[in-house]
XYZ file of N, CA, C and O in Angstrom:
528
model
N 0.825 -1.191 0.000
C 0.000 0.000 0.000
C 0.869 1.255 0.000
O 0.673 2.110 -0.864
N 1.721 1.395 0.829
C 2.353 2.471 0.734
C 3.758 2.773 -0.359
O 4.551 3.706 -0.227
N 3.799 1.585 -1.565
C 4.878 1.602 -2.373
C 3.365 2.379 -3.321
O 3.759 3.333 -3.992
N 2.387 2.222 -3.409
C 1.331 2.946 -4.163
C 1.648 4.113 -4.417
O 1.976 4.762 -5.410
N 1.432 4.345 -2.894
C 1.543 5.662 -2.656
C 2.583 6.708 -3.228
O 2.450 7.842 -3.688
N 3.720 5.844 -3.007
C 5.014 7.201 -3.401
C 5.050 7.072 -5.084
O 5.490 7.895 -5.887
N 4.432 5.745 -5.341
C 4.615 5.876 -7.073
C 3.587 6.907 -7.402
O 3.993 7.780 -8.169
N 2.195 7.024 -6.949
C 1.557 8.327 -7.200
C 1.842 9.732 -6.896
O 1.227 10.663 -7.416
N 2.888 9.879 -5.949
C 3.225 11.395 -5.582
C 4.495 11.542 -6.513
O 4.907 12.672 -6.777
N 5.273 10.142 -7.137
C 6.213 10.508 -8.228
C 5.335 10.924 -9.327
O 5.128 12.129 -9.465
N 4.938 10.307 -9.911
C 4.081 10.439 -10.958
C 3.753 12.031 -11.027
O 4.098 12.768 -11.951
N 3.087 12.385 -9.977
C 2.175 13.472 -9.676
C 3.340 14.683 -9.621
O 2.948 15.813 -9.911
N 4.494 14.534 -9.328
C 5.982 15.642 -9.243
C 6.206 15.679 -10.745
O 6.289 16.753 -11.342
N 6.311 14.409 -11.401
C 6.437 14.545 -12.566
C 5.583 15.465 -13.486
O 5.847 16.509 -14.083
N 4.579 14.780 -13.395
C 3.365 15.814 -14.336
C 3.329 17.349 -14.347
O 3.136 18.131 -15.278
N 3.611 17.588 -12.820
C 3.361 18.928 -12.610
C 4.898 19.590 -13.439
O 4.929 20.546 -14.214
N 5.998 18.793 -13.013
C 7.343 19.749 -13.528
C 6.665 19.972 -15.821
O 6.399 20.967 -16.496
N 6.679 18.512 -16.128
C 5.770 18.974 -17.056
C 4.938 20.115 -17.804
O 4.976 20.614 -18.928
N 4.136 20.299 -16.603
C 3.412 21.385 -17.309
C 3.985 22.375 -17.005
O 3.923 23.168 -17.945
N 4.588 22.816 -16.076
C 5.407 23.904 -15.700
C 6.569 23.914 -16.776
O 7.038 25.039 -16.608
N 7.070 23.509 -17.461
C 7.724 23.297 -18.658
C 7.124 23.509 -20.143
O 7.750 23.747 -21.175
N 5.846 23.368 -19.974
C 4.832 23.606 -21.368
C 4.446 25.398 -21.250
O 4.148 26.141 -22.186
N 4.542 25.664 -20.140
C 4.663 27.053 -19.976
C 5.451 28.234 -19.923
O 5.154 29.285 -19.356
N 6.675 27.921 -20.681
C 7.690 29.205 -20.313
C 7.616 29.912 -21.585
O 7.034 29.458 -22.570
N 8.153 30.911 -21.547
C 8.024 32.062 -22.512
C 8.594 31.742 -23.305
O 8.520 32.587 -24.197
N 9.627 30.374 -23.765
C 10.019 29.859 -25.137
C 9.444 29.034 -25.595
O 10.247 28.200 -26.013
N 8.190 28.674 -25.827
C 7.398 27.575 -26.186
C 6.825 28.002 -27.976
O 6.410 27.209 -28.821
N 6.961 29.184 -28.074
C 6.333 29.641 -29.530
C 5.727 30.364 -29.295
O 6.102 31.287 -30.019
N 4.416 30.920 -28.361
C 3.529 31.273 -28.256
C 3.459 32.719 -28.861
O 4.336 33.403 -28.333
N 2.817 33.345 -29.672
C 2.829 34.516 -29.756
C 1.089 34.606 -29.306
O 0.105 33.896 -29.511
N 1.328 35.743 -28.674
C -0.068 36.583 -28.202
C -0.984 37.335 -29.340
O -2.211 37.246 -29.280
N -0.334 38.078 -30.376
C -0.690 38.865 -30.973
C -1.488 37.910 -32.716
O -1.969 38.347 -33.762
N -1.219 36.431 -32.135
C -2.393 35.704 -33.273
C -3.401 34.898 -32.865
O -3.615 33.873 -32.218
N -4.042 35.914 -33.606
C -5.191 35.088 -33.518
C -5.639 33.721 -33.886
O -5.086 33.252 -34.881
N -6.716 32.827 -33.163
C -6.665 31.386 -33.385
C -8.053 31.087 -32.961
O -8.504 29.943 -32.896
N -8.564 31.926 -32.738
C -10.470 31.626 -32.777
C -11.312 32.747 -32.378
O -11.144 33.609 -31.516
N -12.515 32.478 -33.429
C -13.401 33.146 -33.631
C -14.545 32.805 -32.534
O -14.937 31.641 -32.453
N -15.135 33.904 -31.608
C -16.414 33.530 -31.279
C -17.457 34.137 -31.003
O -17.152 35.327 -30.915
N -19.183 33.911 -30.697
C -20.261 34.146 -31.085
C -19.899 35.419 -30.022
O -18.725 35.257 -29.690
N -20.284 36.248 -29.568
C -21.020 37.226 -29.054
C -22.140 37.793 -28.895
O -22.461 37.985 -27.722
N -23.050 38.224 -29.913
C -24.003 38.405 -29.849
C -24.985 38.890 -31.103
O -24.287 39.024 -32.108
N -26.134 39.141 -31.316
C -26.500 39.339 -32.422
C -27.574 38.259 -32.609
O -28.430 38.830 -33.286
N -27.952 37.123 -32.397
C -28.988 36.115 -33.132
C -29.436 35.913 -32.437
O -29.182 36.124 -31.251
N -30.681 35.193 -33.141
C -32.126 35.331 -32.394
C -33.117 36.408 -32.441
O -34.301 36.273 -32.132
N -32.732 37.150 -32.721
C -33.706 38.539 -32.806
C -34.950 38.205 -34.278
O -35.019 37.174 -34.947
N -35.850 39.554 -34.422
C -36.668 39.275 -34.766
C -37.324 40.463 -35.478
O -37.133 41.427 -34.736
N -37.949 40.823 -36.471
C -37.860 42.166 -36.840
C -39.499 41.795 -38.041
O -40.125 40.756 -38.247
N -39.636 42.999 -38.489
C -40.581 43.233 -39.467
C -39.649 42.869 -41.102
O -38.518 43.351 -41.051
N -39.865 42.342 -42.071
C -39.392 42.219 -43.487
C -39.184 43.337 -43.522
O -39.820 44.259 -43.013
N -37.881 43.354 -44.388
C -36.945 44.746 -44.899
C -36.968 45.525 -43.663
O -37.116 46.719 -43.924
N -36.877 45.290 -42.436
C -36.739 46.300 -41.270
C -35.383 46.092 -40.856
O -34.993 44.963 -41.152
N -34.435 46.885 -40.203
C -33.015 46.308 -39.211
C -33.758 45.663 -37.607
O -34.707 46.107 -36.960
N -32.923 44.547 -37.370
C -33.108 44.109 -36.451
C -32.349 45.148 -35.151
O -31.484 45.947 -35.509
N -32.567 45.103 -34.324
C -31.819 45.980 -33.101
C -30.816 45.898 -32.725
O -30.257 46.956 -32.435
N -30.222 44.868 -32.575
C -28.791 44.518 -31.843
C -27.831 43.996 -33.052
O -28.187 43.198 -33.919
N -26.643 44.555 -32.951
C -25.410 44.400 -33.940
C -25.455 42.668 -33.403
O -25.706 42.056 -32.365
N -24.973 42.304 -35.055
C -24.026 41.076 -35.528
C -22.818 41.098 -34.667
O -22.279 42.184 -34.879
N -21.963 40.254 -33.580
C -20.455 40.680 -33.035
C -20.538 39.566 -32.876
O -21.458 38.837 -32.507
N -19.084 39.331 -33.294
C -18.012 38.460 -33.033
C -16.834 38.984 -32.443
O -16.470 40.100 -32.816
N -16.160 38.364 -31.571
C -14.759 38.259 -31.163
C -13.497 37.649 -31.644
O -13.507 36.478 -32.022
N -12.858 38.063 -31.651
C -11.318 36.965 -32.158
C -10.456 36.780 -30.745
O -10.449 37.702 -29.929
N -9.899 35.835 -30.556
C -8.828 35.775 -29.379
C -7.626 34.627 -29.652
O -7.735 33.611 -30.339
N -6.932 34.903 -29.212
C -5.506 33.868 -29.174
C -5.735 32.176 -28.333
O -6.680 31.509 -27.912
N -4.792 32.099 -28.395
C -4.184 30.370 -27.847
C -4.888 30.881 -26.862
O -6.096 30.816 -27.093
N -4.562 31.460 -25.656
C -5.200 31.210 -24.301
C -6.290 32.677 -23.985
O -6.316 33.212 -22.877
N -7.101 33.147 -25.120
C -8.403 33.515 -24.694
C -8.205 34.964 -24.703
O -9.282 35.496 -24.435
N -7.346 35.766 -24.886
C -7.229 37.154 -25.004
C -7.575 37.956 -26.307
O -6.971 37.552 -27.301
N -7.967 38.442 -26.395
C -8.455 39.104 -27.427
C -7.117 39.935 -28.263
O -6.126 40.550 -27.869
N -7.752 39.543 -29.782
C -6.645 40.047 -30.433
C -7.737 40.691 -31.731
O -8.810 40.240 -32.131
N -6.657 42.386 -32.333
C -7.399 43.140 -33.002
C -6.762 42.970 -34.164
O -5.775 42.235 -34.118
N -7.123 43.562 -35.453
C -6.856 43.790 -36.644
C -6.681 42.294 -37.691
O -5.850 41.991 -38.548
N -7.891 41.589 -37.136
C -8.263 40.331 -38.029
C -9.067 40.578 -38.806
O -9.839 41.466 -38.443
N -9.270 40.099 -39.927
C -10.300 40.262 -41.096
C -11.865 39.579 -40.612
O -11.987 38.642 -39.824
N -12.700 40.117 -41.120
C -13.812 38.967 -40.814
C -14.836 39.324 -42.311
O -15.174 40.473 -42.596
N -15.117 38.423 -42.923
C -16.058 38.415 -44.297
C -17.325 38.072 -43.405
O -17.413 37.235 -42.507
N -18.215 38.887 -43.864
C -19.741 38.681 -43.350
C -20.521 38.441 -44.847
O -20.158 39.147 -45.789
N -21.546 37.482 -45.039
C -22.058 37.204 -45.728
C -23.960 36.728 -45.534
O -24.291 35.859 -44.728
N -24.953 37.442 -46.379
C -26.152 37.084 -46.029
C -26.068 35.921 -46.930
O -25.493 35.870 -48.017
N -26.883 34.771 -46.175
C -26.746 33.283 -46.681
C -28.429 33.053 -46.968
O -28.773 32.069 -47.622
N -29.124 33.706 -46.612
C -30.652 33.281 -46.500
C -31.300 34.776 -46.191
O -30.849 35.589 -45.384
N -32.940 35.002 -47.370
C -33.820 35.892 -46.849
C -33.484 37.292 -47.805
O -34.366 38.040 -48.225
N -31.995 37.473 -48.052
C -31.960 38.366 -49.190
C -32.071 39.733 -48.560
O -32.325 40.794 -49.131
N -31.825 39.507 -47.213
C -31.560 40.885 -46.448
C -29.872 41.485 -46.826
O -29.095 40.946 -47.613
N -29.673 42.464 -46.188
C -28.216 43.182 -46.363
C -28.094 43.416 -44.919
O -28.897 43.417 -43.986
N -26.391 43.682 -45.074
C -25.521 43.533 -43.964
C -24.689 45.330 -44.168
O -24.292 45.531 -45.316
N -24.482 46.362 -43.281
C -24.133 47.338 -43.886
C -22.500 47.204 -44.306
O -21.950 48.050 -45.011
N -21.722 45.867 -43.703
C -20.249 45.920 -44.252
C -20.197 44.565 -44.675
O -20.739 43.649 -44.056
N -19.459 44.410 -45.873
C -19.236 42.769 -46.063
C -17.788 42.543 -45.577
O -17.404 41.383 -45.434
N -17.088 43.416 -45.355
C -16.040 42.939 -44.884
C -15.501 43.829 -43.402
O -15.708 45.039 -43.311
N -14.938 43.197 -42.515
C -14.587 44.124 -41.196
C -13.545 43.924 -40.616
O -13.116 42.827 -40.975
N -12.692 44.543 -39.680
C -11.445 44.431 -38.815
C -12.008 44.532 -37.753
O -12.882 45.380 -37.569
N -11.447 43.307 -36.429
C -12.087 43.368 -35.148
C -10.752 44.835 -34.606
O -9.581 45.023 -34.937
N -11.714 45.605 -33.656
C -11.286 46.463 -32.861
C -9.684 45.908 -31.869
O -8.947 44.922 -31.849
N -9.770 47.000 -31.286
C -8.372 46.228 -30.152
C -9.532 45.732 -29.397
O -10.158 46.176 -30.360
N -10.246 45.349 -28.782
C -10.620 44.274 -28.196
C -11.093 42.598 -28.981
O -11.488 41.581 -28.411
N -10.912 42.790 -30.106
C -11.449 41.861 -31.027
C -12.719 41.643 -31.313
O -13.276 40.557 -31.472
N -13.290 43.016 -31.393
C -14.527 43.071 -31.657
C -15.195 43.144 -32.909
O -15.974 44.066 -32.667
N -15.397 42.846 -33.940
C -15.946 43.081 -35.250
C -17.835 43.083 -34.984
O -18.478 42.121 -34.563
N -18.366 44.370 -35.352
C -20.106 44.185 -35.942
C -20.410 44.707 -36.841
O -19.667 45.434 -37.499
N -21.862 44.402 -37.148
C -22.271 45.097 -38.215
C -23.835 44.954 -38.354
O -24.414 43.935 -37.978
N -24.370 45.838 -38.814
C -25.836 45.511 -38.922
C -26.290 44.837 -39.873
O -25.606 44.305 -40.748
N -27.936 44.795 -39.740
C -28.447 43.765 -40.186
C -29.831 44.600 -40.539
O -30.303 45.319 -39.659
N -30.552 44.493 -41.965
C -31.364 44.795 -42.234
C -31.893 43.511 -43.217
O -31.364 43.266 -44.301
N -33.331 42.527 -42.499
C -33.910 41.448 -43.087
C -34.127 42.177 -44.443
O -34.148 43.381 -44.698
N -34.333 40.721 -45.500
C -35.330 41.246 -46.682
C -36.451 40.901 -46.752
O -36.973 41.090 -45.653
N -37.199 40.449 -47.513
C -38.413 40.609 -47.796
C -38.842 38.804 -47.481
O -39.756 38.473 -48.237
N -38.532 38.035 -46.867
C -38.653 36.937 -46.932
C -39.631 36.491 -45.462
O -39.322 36.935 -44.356
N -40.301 35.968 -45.578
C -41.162 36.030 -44.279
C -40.269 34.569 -43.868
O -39.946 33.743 -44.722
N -39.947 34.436 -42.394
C -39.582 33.399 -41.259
C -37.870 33.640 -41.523
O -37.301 34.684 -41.842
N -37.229 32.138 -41.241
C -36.275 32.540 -40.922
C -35.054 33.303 -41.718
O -35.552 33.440 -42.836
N -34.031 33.748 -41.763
C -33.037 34.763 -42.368
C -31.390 34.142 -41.899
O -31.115 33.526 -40.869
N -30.759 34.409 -42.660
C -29.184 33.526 -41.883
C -28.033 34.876 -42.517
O -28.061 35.244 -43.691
N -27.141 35.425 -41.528
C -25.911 35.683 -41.636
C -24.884 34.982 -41.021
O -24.961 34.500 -39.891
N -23.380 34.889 -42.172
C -22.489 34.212 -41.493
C -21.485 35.280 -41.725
O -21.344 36.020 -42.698
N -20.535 35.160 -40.142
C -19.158 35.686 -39.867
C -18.228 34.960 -40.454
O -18.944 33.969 -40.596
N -16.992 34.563 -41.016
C -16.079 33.984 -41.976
C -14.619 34.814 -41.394
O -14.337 35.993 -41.608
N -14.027 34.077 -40.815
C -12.907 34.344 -40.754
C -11.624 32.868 -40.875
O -12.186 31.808 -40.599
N -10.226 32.707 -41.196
C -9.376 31.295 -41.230
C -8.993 31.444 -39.856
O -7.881 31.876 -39.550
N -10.096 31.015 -38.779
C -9.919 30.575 -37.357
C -10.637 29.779 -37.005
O -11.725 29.539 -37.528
N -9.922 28.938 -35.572
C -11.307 27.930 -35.250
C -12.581 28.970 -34.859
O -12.571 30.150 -34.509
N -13.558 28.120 -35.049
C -15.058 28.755 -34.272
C -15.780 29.056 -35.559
O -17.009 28.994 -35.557
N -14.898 29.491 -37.046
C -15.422 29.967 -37.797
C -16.562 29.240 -39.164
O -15.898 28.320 -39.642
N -17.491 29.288 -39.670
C -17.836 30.222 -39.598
C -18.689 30.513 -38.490
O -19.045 29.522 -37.852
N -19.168 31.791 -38.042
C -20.446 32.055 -37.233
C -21.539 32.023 -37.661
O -21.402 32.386 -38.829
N -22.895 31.760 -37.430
C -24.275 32.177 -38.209
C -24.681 32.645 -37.273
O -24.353 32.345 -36.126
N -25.681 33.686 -37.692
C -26.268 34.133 -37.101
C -27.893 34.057 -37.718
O -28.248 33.927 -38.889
N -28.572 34.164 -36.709
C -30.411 33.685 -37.520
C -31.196 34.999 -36.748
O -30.940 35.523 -35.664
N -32.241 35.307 -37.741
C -33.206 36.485 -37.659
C -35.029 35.825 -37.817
O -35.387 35.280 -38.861
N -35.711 35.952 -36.967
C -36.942 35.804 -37.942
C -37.642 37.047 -38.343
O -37.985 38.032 -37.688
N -37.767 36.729 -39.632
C -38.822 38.322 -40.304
C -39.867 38.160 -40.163
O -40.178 37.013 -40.482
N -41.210 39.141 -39.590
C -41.979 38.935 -39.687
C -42.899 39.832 -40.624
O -42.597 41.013 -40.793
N -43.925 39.324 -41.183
C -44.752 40.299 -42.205
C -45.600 41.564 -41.597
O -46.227 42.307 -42.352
């Protein structure tokens, strides 16, 4: 029982020096790239045909460990409903913020925009219902 034991607290010294080793400031890491895209806010909403919905399209961009990174591209594209978007193309802010509005078209129920950027998470959709 107790030869268990010290093989688990080796083990357990080990692992930890490990990761403490996967972490030093020579590993590659750069901060300033981006490596995923994600939802924020914008879908679900709901509007009259050919009206803007209320709340901006946003996405975020952030790095390896979750910080936000600015001056990424993002292609926005209406996929469904034949509404318009006022930018098809955008740069997230220094917080990694990219939006844009949304005005449905003429299509009664649901409506689809997608965010497009070469990161994980991507693409985003976003969904509208129009109503008549």
């Amino acid at each position: 029982m107790r030869m268990t034991f010290v093989k688990l607290a080796l083990a357990t010294g080990v692992g930890m020096a490990t990761l403490a080793a996967c972490g030093s400031e020579n590993d590659g890491y750069d901060p300033s790239v981006a490596t995923t895209m994600l939802y924020v806010g914008g879908s679900g909403q709901s509007a009259d045909i050919e009206s803007p919905v209320n709340e901006l399209l946003t996405i975020q961009t952030t790095n390896y460990v979750g910080d936000p990174v600015g001056n990424v591209a993002v292609e926005w594209f209406v996929v469904s409903g034949g509404g318009t978007i006022n930018k098809g193309q955008t740069t997230t802010d220094a917080n990694g913020i990219s939006q844009v509005s949304w005005v449905l078209g003429p299509v009664v129920g649901t409506q689809t925009v997608q965010a497009v950027a070469s990161l994980s998470g991507s693409p985003i959709s976003f969904s509208a219902t129009a109503r008549s």
